[in-house]
Structures are given as C-alpha cells and as structure tokens.
XYZ file of C-alpha atoms in Angstrom:
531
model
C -107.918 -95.381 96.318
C -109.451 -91.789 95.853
C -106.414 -90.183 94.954
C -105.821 -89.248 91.379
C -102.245 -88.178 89.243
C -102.461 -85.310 87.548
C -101.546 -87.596 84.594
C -101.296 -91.285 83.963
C -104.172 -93.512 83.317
C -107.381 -94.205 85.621
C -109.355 -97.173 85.582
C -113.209 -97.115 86.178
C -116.127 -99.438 86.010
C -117.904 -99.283 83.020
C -121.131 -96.876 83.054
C -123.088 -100.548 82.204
C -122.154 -101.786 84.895
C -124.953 -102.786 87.460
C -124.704 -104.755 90.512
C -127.492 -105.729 93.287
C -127.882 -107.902 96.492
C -128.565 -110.955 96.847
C -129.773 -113.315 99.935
C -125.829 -114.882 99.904
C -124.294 -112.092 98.575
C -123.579 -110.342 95.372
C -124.878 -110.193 91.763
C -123.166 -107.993 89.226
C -123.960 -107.665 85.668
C -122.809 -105.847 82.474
C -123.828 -105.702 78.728
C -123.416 -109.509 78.048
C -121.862 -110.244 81.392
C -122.581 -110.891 84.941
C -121.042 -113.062 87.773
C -122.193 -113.750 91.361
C -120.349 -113.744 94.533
C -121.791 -115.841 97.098
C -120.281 -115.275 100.987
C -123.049 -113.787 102.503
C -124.972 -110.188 103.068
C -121.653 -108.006 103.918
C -120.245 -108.767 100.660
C -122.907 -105.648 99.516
C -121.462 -103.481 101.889
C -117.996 -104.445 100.458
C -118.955 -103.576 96.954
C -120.553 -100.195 98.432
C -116.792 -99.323 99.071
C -115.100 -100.381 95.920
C -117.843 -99.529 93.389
C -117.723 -95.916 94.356
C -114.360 -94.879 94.045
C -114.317 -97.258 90.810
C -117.177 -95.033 89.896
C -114.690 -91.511 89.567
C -111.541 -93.601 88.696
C -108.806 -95.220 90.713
C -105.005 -95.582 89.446
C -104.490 -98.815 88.170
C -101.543 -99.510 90.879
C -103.808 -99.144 93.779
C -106.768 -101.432 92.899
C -105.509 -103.824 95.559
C -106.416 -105.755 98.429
C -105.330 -102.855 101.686
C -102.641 -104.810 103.526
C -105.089 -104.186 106.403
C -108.204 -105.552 105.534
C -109.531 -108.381 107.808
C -108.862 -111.765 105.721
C -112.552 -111.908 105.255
C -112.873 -108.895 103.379
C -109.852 -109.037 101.679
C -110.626 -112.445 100.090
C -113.936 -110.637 98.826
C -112.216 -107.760 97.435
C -109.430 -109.879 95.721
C -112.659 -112.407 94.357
C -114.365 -109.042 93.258
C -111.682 -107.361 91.372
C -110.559 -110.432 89.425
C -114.280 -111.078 88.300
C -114.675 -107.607 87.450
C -111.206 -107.796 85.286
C -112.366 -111.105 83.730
C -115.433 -110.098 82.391
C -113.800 -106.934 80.961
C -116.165 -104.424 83.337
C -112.933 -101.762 84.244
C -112.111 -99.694 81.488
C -108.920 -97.166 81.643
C -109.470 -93.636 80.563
C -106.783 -90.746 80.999
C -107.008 -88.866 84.470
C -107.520 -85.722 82.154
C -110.702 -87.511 80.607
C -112.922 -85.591 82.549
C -112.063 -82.169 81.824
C -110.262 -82.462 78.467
C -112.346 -85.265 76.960
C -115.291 -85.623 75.280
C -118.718 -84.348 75.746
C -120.315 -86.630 78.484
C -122.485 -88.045 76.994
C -120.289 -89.735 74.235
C -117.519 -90.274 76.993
C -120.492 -92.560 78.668
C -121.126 -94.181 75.650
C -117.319 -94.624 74.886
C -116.698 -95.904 78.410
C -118.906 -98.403 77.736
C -118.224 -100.234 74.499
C -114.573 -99.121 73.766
C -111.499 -101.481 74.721
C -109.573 -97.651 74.613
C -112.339 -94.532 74.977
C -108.996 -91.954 74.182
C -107.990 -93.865 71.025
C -111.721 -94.267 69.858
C -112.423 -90.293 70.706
C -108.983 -89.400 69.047
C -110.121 -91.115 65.797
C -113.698 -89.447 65.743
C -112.271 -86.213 66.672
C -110.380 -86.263 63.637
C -113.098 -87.158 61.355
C -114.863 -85.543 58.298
C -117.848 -86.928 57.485
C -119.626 -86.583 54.293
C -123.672 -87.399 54.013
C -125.133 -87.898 51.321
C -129.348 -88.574 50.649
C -132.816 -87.599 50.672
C -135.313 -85.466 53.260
C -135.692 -86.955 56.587
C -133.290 -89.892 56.637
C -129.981 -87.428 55.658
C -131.374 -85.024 58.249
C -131.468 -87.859 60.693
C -128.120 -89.374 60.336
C -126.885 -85.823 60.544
C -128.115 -84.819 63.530
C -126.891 -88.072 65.270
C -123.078 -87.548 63.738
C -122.970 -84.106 65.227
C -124.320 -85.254 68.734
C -121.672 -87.476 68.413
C -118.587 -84.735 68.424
C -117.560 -85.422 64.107
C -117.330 -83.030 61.810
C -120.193 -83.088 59.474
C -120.555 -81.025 55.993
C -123.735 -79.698 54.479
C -126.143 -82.773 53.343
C -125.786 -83.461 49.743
C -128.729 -84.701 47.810
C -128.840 -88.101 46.726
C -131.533 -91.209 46.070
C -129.657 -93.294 49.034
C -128.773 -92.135 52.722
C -124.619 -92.617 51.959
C -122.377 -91.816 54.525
C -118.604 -91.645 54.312
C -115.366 -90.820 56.306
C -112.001 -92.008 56.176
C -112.356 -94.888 54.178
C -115.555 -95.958 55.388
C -118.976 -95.829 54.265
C -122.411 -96.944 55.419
C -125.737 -96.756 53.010
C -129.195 -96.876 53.820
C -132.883 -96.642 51.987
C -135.923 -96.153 53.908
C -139.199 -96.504 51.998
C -143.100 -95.729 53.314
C -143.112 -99.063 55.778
C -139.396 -100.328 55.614
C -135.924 -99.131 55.855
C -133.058 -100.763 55.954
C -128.907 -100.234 56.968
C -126.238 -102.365 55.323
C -122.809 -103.133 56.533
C -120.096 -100.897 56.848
C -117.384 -101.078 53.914
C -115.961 -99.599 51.166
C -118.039 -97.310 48.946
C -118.572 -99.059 46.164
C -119.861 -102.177 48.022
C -121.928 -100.730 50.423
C -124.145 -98.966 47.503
C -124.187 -103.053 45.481
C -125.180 -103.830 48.471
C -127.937 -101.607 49.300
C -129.518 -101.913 45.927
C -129.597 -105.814 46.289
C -130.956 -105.234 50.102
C -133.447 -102.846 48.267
C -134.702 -105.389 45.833
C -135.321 -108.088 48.351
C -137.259 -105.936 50.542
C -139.617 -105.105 48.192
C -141.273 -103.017 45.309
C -141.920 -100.200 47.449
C -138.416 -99.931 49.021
C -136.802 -99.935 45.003
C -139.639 -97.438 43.900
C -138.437 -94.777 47.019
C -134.933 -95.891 46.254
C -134.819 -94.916 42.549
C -136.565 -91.761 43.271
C -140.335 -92.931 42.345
C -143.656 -92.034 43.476
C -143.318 -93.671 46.919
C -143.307 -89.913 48.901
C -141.417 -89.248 51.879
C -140.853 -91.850 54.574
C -142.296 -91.314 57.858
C -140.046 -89.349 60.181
C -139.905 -92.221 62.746
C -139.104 -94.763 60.503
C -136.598 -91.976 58.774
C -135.149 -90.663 62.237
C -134.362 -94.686 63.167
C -132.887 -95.331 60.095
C -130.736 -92.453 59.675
C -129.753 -92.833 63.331
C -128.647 -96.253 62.914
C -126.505 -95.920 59.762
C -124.840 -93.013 62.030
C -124.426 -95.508 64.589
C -123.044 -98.029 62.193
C -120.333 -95.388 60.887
C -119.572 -93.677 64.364
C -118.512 -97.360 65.463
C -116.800 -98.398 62.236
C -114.583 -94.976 62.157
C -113.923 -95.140 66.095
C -112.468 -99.239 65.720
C -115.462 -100.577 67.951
C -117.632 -103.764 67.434
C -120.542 -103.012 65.085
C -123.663 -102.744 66.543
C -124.999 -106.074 65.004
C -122.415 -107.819 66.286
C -123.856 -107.669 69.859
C -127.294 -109.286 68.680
C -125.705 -111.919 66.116
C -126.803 -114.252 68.397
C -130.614 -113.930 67.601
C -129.627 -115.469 64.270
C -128.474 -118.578 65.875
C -128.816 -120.914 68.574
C -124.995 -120.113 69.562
C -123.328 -118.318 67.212
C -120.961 -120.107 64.995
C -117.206 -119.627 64.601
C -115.701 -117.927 61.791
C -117.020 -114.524 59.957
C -120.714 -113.285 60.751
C -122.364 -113.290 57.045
C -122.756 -109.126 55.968
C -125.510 -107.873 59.033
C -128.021 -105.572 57.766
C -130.687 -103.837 59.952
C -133.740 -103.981 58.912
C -136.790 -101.570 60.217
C -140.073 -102.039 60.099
C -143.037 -100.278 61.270
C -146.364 -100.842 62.362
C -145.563 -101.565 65.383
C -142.375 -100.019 65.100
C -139.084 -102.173 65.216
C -135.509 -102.941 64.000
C -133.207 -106.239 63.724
C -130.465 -107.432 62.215
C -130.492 -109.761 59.546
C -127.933 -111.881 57.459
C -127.420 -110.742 54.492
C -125.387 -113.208 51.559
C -123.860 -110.297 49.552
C -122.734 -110.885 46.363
C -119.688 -108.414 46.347
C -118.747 -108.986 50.010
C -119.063 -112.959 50.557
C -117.563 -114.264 53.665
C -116.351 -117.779 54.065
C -119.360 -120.069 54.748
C -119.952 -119.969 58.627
C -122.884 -122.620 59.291
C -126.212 -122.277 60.081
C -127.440 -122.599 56.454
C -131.234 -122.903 57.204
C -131.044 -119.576 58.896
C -129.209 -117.918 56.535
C -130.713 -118.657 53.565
C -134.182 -118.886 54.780
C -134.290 -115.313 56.801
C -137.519 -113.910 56.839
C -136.208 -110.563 55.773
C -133.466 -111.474 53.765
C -133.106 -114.655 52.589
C -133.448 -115.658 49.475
C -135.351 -118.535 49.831
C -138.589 -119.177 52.145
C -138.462 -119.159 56.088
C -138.509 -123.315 56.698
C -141.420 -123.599 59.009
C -143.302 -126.466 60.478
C -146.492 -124.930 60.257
C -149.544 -126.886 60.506
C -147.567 -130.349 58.883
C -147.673 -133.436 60.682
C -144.772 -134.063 62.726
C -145.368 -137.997 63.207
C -143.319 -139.901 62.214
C -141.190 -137.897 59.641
C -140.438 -134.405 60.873
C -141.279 -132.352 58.080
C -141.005 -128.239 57.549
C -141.968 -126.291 54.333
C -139.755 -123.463 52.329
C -142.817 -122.192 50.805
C -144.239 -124.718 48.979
C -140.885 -126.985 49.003
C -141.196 -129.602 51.927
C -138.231 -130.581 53.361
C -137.755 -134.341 55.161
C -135.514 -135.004 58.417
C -135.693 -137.464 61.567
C -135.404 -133.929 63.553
C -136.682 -130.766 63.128
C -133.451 -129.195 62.591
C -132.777 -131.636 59.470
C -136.010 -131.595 57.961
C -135.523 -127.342 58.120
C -132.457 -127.448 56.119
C -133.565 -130.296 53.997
C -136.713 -127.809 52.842
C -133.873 -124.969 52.436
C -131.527 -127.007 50.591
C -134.746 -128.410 48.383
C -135.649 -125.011 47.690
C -132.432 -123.504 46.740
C -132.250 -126.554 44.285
C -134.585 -124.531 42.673
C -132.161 -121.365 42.076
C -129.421 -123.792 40.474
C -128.867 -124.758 36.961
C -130.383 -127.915 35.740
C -129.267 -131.455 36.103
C -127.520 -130.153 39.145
C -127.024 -131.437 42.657
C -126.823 -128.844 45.331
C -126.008 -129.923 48.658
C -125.333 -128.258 52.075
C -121.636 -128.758 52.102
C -119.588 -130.518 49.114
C -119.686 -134.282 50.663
C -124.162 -133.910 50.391
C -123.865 -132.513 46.942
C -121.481 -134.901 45.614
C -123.421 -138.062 47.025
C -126.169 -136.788 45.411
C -124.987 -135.998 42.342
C -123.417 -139.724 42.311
C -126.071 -141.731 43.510
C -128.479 -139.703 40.498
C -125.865 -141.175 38.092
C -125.817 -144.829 39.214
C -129.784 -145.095 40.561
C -130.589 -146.581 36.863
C -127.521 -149.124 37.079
C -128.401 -152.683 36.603
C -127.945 -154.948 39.809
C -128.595 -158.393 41.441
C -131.400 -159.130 44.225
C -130.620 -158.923 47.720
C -131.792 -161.024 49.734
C -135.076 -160.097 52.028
C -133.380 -161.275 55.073
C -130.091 -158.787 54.693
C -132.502 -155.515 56.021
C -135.250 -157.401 57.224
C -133.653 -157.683 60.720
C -132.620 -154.193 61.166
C -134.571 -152.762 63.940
C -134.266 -149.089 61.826
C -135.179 -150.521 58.504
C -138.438 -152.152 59.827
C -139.241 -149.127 61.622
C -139.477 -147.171 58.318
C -141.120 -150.213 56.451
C -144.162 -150.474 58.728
C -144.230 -146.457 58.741
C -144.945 -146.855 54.991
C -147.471 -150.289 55.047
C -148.880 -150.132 57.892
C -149.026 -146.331 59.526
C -149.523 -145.066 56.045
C -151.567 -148.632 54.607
C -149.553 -147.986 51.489
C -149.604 -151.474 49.203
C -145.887 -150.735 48.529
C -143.137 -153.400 47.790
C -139.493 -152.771 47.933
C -137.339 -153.850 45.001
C -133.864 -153.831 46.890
C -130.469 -154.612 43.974
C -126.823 -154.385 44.648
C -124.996 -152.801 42.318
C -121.068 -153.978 42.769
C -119.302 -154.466 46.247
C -120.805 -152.296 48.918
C -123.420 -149.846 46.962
C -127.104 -151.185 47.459
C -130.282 -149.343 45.281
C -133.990 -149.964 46.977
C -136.713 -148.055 45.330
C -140.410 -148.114 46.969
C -143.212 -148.368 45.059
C -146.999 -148.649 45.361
C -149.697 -149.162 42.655
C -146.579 -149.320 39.877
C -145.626 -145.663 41.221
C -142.595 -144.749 42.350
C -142.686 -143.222 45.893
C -138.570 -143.110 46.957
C -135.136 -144.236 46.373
C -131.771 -144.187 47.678
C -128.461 -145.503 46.976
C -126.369 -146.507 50.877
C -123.749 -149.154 51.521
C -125.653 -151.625 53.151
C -129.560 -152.950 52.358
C -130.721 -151.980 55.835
C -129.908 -148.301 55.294
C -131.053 -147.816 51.664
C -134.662 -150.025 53.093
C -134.335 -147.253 55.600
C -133.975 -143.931 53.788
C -136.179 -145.167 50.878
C -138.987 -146.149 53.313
C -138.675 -142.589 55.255
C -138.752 -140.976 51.989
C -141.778 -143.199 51.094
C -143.271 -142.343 54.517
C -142.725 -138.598 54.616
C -144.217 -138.173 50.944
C -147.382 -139.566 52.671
C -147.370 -138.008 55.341
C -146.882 -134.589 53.525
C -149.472 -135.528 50.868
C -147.059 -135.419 47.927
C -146.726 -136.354 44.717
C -143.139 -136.469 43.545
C -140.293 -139.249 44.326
C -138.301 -138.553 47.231
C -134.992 -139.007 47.294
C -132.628 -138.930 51.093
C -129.738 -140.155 51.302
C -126.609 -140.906 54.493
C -124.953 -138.186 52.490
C -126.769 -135.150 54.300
C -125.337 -133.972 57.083
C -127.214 -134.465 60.354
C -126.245 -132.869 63.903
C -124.492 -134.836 67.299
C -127.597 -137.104 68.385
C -127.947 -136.339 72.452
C -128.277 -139.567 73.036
C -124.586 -140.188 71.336
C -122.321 -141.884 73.654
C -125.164 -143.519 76.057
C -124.318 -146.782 77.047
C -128.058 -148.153 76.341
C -128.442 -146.545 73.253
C -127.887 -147.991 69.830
C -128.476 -147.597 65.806
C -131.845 -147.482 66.384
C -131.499 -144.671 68.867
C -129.510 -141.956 66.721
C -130.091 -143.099 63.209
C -129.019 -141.741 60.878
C -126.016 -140.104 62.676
C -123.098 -142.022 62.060
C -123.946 -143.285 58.150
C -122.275 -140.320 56.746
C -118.407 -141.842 58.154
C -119.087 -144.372 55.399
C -119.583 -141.970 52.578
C -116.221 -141.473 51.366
C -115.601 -144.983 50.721
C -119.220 -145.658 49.187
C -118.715 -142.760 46.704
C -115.096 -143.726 45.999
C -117.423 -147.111 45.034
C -120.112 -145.403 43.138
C -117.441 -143.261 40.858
C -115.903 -146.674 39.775
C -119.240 -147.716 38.751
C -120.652 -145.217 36.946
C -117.192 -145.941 34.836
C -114.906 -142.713 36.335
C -116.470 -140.205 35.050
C -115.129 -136.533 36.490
C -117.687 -135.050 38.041
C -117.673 -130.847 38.262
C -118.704 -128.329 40.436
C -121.188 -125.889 38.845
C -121.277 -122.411 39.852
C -124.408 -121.584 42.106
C -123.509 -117.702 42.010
C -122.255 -115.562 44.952
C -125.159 -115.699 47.384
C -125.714 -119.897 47.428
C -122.244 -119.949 47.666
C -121.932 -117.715 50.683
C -124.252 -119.477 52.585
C -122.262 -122.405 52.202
C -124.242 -124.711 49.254
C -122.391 -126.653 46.702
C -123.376 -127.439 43.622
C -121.997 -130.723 41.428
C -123.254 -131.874 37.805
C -124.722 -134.995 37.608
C -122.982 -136.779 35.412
C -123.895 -140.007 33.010
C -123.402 -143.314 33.875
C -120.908 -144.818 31.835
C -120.685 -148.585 32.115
C-alpha cells in the first residue's frame, strides 16, 4: 500500500482525523464525525498499520483487504475502511500534491474541508482579490488572503472592510467593542447588508462605520474580524462550505431543513469572542426555514427581544418575556414563540393579525372578526366534563381565587365564543369548535394573565401551532395528556365556518416587510364582520 504512481490520484486520511484506543477496541473521530469499532485491543494495532500509510497517501485501487490477512484482521480492515469512507474521512489529492501543490499549510487546511483540495487550490490560485477598508481590519484581512496563496492588490481606503474576487464579495465593520462579518454574495448585497447588520448592533458600530469619532478598533478585535471575512471569501471563491455553516447548529436544537437564514459573525470583546448569528436580510431573504423564536429573537441580531423565562412563574402557564411582551404556552417552547410572535405584532401595521405561519394568522385574524357576533347559551354541562377545560377553570378560581364567570355562546354550527371575566373585566377570550376547548384556552389565557400580573385581555387560540407532544402515541395517554396538540386538525373546517359567518368577507394578507417575512410570520387584515 506504500507504493505511489508517478501520476494518478492518492487517497489520504484527512489531517482531522484522530483516532484512540479503547478497552474493546477502536474510537475514531473527525470534524463532526466519529465511529467506534468494538472487537477488542488488537484492533489498535490494526489501525497502527492502515493509518500510516493512509497518512502519506495510498492509490485508491489498493485500499483493500490483502488476500492474506487472517479472517480476523481482514474483517477489521474491511469494517475500518468502509467507516472511514462513510463518514467522508479519505480525501483524494494528486500524487504530485506534495511537491507541486500548495504551500503546506493551506494543503492541510484544504485536505481537510475540501470534497476536491486540486479543484479548490486551482480556483484560489487563479484569484485576484481586491480589499477594500480602513486601518487595522483591511490590514488584517490582507495578511490572511496572502497566507492563503491569492493574489492580493494594494488596500484601498474605504469606511467598510469590502472584499471582492471573482464574483464574490464579503463586507465587514468593526467598531471599539464589536465587529461583525456578513454573508458572502454579490456586491451590492453584501454592503445593504452590512449597513443593516451595522444598525442593529449599535450606535457605536454606525458611528465607526460612517467614518465618525469612534477611533480605531482594537487590533484584536480588528485582526479577528479581518481574518474572518478572509476566511469567509477564501471558502466562498475555493467552492467550500462557509464557515458558519459548520456551527449552524448552535442556532437550533437540530438544524432545520431547507436554506440557513443569511449567517453573520458577530465579535465581541471583553472577554474576547465570535459566533454566528441569523441574520433576516432584507435584500437576500431565504425561504422561511423554522425555528422562528430563534430567529427573530437572536440576541445579536434579531429584531425583536431574546424570549426568556427569566424570573416568571412557570406554574401552571409556562410563560417567557420578549422584553416587556409576555408570551403564553402549555410548554416552554410555545410560550417562547408566543412572546416572539406577540412582540413582532408590534412591528406590523394596525388592525393586523400576524401569526407564525399563515393557518395562526388567519385564525386570528377570523376569530377578531366574529368575537363580537351575537350567539345562543351553551349549556354548562357541554365543557363542564372535560377533564382539560376544568383543569384551566380551577387554575383561574381557585389557584388564582379569581371571582370570574364564564359567559360561553355559540355562534352557528360548530364555532363556540367563551370570554372570562372577573369584577365586570374582561380577562380572555377565544373562539374553538367545541365549548370544552374555547372554556379551555379562555381559562389559560385568564390564568396566565394572573399569573404574569397583567393587565390586558388575552387572547390563544387552537390556531397556533404547537410541537409533537412526547407523550403522542402512548397507549395511556389522552386529551388531557397532550392538549392542545391535535386542535389545530380542526382549524380548516372551523375557519371555513367562521368566514361564512362573518358574511364572506375576503380577507388579505398585509405586507409585514422583508425581515418578518423571512423569518417566516404572516400577516392577515382583520376584517369586519358582516352579518
């Protein structure tokens, strides 16, 4: 397996690549990667003799099992060589790589993130890069292009760190105690980009940005900055993952499907550090991908409050605040986007209903127009007996000792109003097909207004979507259990219901602007009940 053609291709492990003993065998690892081979303590001795002539390179043809191995150590190597071809840890370079490639250094790096090191080094080889900026930063981003092996002209001077070659560009603004890199792109978006990242950031960051009295950055922050906007370029120009792309996952519990809203590093220091952040750009929106709460609520970025629990009272409404917006869920998860989705309200034109995904915003915009409908009594006894509307109802008299009384109607054929009040105040509503679920969102509303000391009515409705219940699917489980997961299948017929009500009147989407939209809100007029 040492042998090597003077040409052809050679395949080697990746310089990430890491591997270590283990009581039963073997445990090898790689950037996001790893498997374990279990067979006992030879199998390290075994890897000893593959890893290092994988190490130098080995023709792709003779990475196989010798014909002589004992069947012991043969079943090893095959198990070994398919994991390490599964989790993409062999990379092929040309057997000329060494002496007619790149500098080592950016060979290493190459061997380790590119699918093809010669095709990435052939495209940076090629490349002219321009830079563009102030001081520190341009000098930073310079220095880290030429380590790299591009072609780099003189530094031209400019208000933002701008970068371009071949089509790409990256920009960047570092200020006294922030910096930030956006997304690769096309020029003209990456500078509408950075000025809107600028903005958010901060007085400070604009003031450097637009050439103001803010002085020059410190070199640290400056050298990371610069470095990373190199970084971002280098990877876009070569055809390699960007760099955020490897940490998208500290956005997200598991990241979700689809496009990755525009990442944008942002640095900080005192005590030094960097992340990436999403960023909901106006001129480069990507379709929605989930995970509003996060999104719009970044602590960097978003443009809307973190939702955090804080200090509120978890029992028995989960509750979390987007500044001073509380948001209302029977999970923490839900009552986070409710607070985000309450708060971005805010942002929206008025007399509009903005929900977290067009089935939300529309039940919301058509339960507003009917709530003021006339309607018959319903009976005490149709909710009474529902284990989840009583819960709620002794949450609000006798947890809370409210003196409320619930005035429960039905408006036509499957749409129920109940509205909660106490002292002649209104506490809650909702609108739901059946008594026992409008009892039951009314009387959490009614609840988690107490609980959160507020003062406003609080409307929730079967409308907003709510995740898979883990307790789903158990045999012993019921309504009770997983409430209110599995309301929302109703909703389609019960606003088909409300629009004949409130006498067919169309009901439009409003325009919430780029950023709500990229993160996936909807917005619907409420329209007036004609009847």
């Amino acid at each position: 397996m040492t042998d090597q053609p003077a040409d052809g291709e050679l395949l080697r492990l990746r310089p990430i690549v890491h591997a270590s003993p283990t009581p039963t065998g073997l445990h090898v690892r790689g950037w996001s990667s790893s498997f374990n081979v279990d067979g006992g303590k030879g199998l390290w001795t075994v890897w000893q003799r593959l890893a290092g002539p994988l190490a130098d390179g080995v023709p792709p043809e003779r990475l196989t099992v010798p014909d002589q191995a004992p069947p012991a150590v043969a079943a090893a190597l095959e198990l070994i060589i398919g994991q390490l071809h599964e989790h993409d840890l062999l990379v092929r370079v040309p057997a000329s790589w060494a002496a007619g490639g790149p500098p080592e250094h950016v060979a290493r790096w190459l061997e380790a993130v590119a699918e093809r090191p010669a095709r990435a080094w052939d495209a940076l080889r090629r490349a002219a890069v321009t830079v563009a900026g102030p001081g520190a930063l341009a000098a930073a981003a310079r220095r880290a292009l030429a380590d790299t092996g591009l072609h780099v002209g003189p530094v031209e001077p400019g208000p933002d760190l701008v970068l371009v070659c071949d089509g790409h560009a990256v920009a960047a603004g570092c200020a006294a105690d922030v910096g930030f890199v956006v997304a690769p792109g096309a020029r003209g978006d990456v500078l509408a980009d950075a000025e809107a990242v600028a903005h958010r950031l901060g007085a400070e960051a604009v003031a450097h940005r637009l050439g103001g009295a803010a002085g020059e950055p410190p070199e640290v922050l400056a050298a990371l900055v610069g470095s990373a906007a190199a970084h971002r370029l280098v990877c876009a120009v070569a055809d390699l993952p960007d760099p955020a792309h490897e940490v998208a996952g500290t956005w997200y519990d598991a990241p979700p499907p689809g496009p990755v809203h525009q990442p944008v590093l942002v640095a900080r220091l005192d005590p030094l550090r960097a992340d990436y952040h999403p960023w909901l750009s106006a001129v480069r929106p990507v379709p929605p991908a989930g995970r509003i709460a996060e999104v719009l609520g970044d602590a960097e970025l978003g443009p809307v409050p973190a939702p955090d629990t804080g200090d509120l009272p978890q029992v028995p409404v989960k509750l979390a605040a987007s500044g001073d917006v509380v948001g209302y869920g029977v999970t923490e998860r839900s009552a986070r986007l409710d607070a985000v989705v309450r708060a971005a309200h805010r942002l929206a034109p008025d007399r509009t209903a903005v929900g977290a995904d067009a089935v939300h915003a529309l039940g919301l915009a058509l339960r507003a127009a009917a709530r003021s409908l006339p309607g018959t009594p319903v009976d005490p006894d149709e909710w009474h007996a529902d284990p989840t509307a009583r819960r709620w109802w002794k949450a609000v008299v006798l947890r809370f000792a409210l003196p409320a009384e619930a005035e429960v109607a039905r408006l036509g054929d499957g749409v129920v109003r109940a509205v909660v009040r106490a002292g002649g105040a209104e506490l809650s509503w909702a609108v739901e097909a059946t008594a026992a679920d409008a009892v039951a969102f009314a009387a959490m509303a009614a609840a988690g207004r107490a609980q959160a000391g507020g003062s406003e009515p609080v409307v929730l409705s079967g409308a907003f979507p709510v995740e898979e219940p883990k307790t789903a699917g158990v045999p012993w489980t019921d309504r009770a259990w997983h409430w209110p997961h599995g309301v929302r299948a109703a909703e389609e017929g019960l606003q088909r219901r409300l629009g004949e009500l409130i006498g067919g009147v169309e009901v439009k989407r409003v325009a919430l602007g780029p950023v709500l939209h990229a993160a996936g809100l909807v917005g619907f007029a409420i329209p007036e009940a004609v009847r």
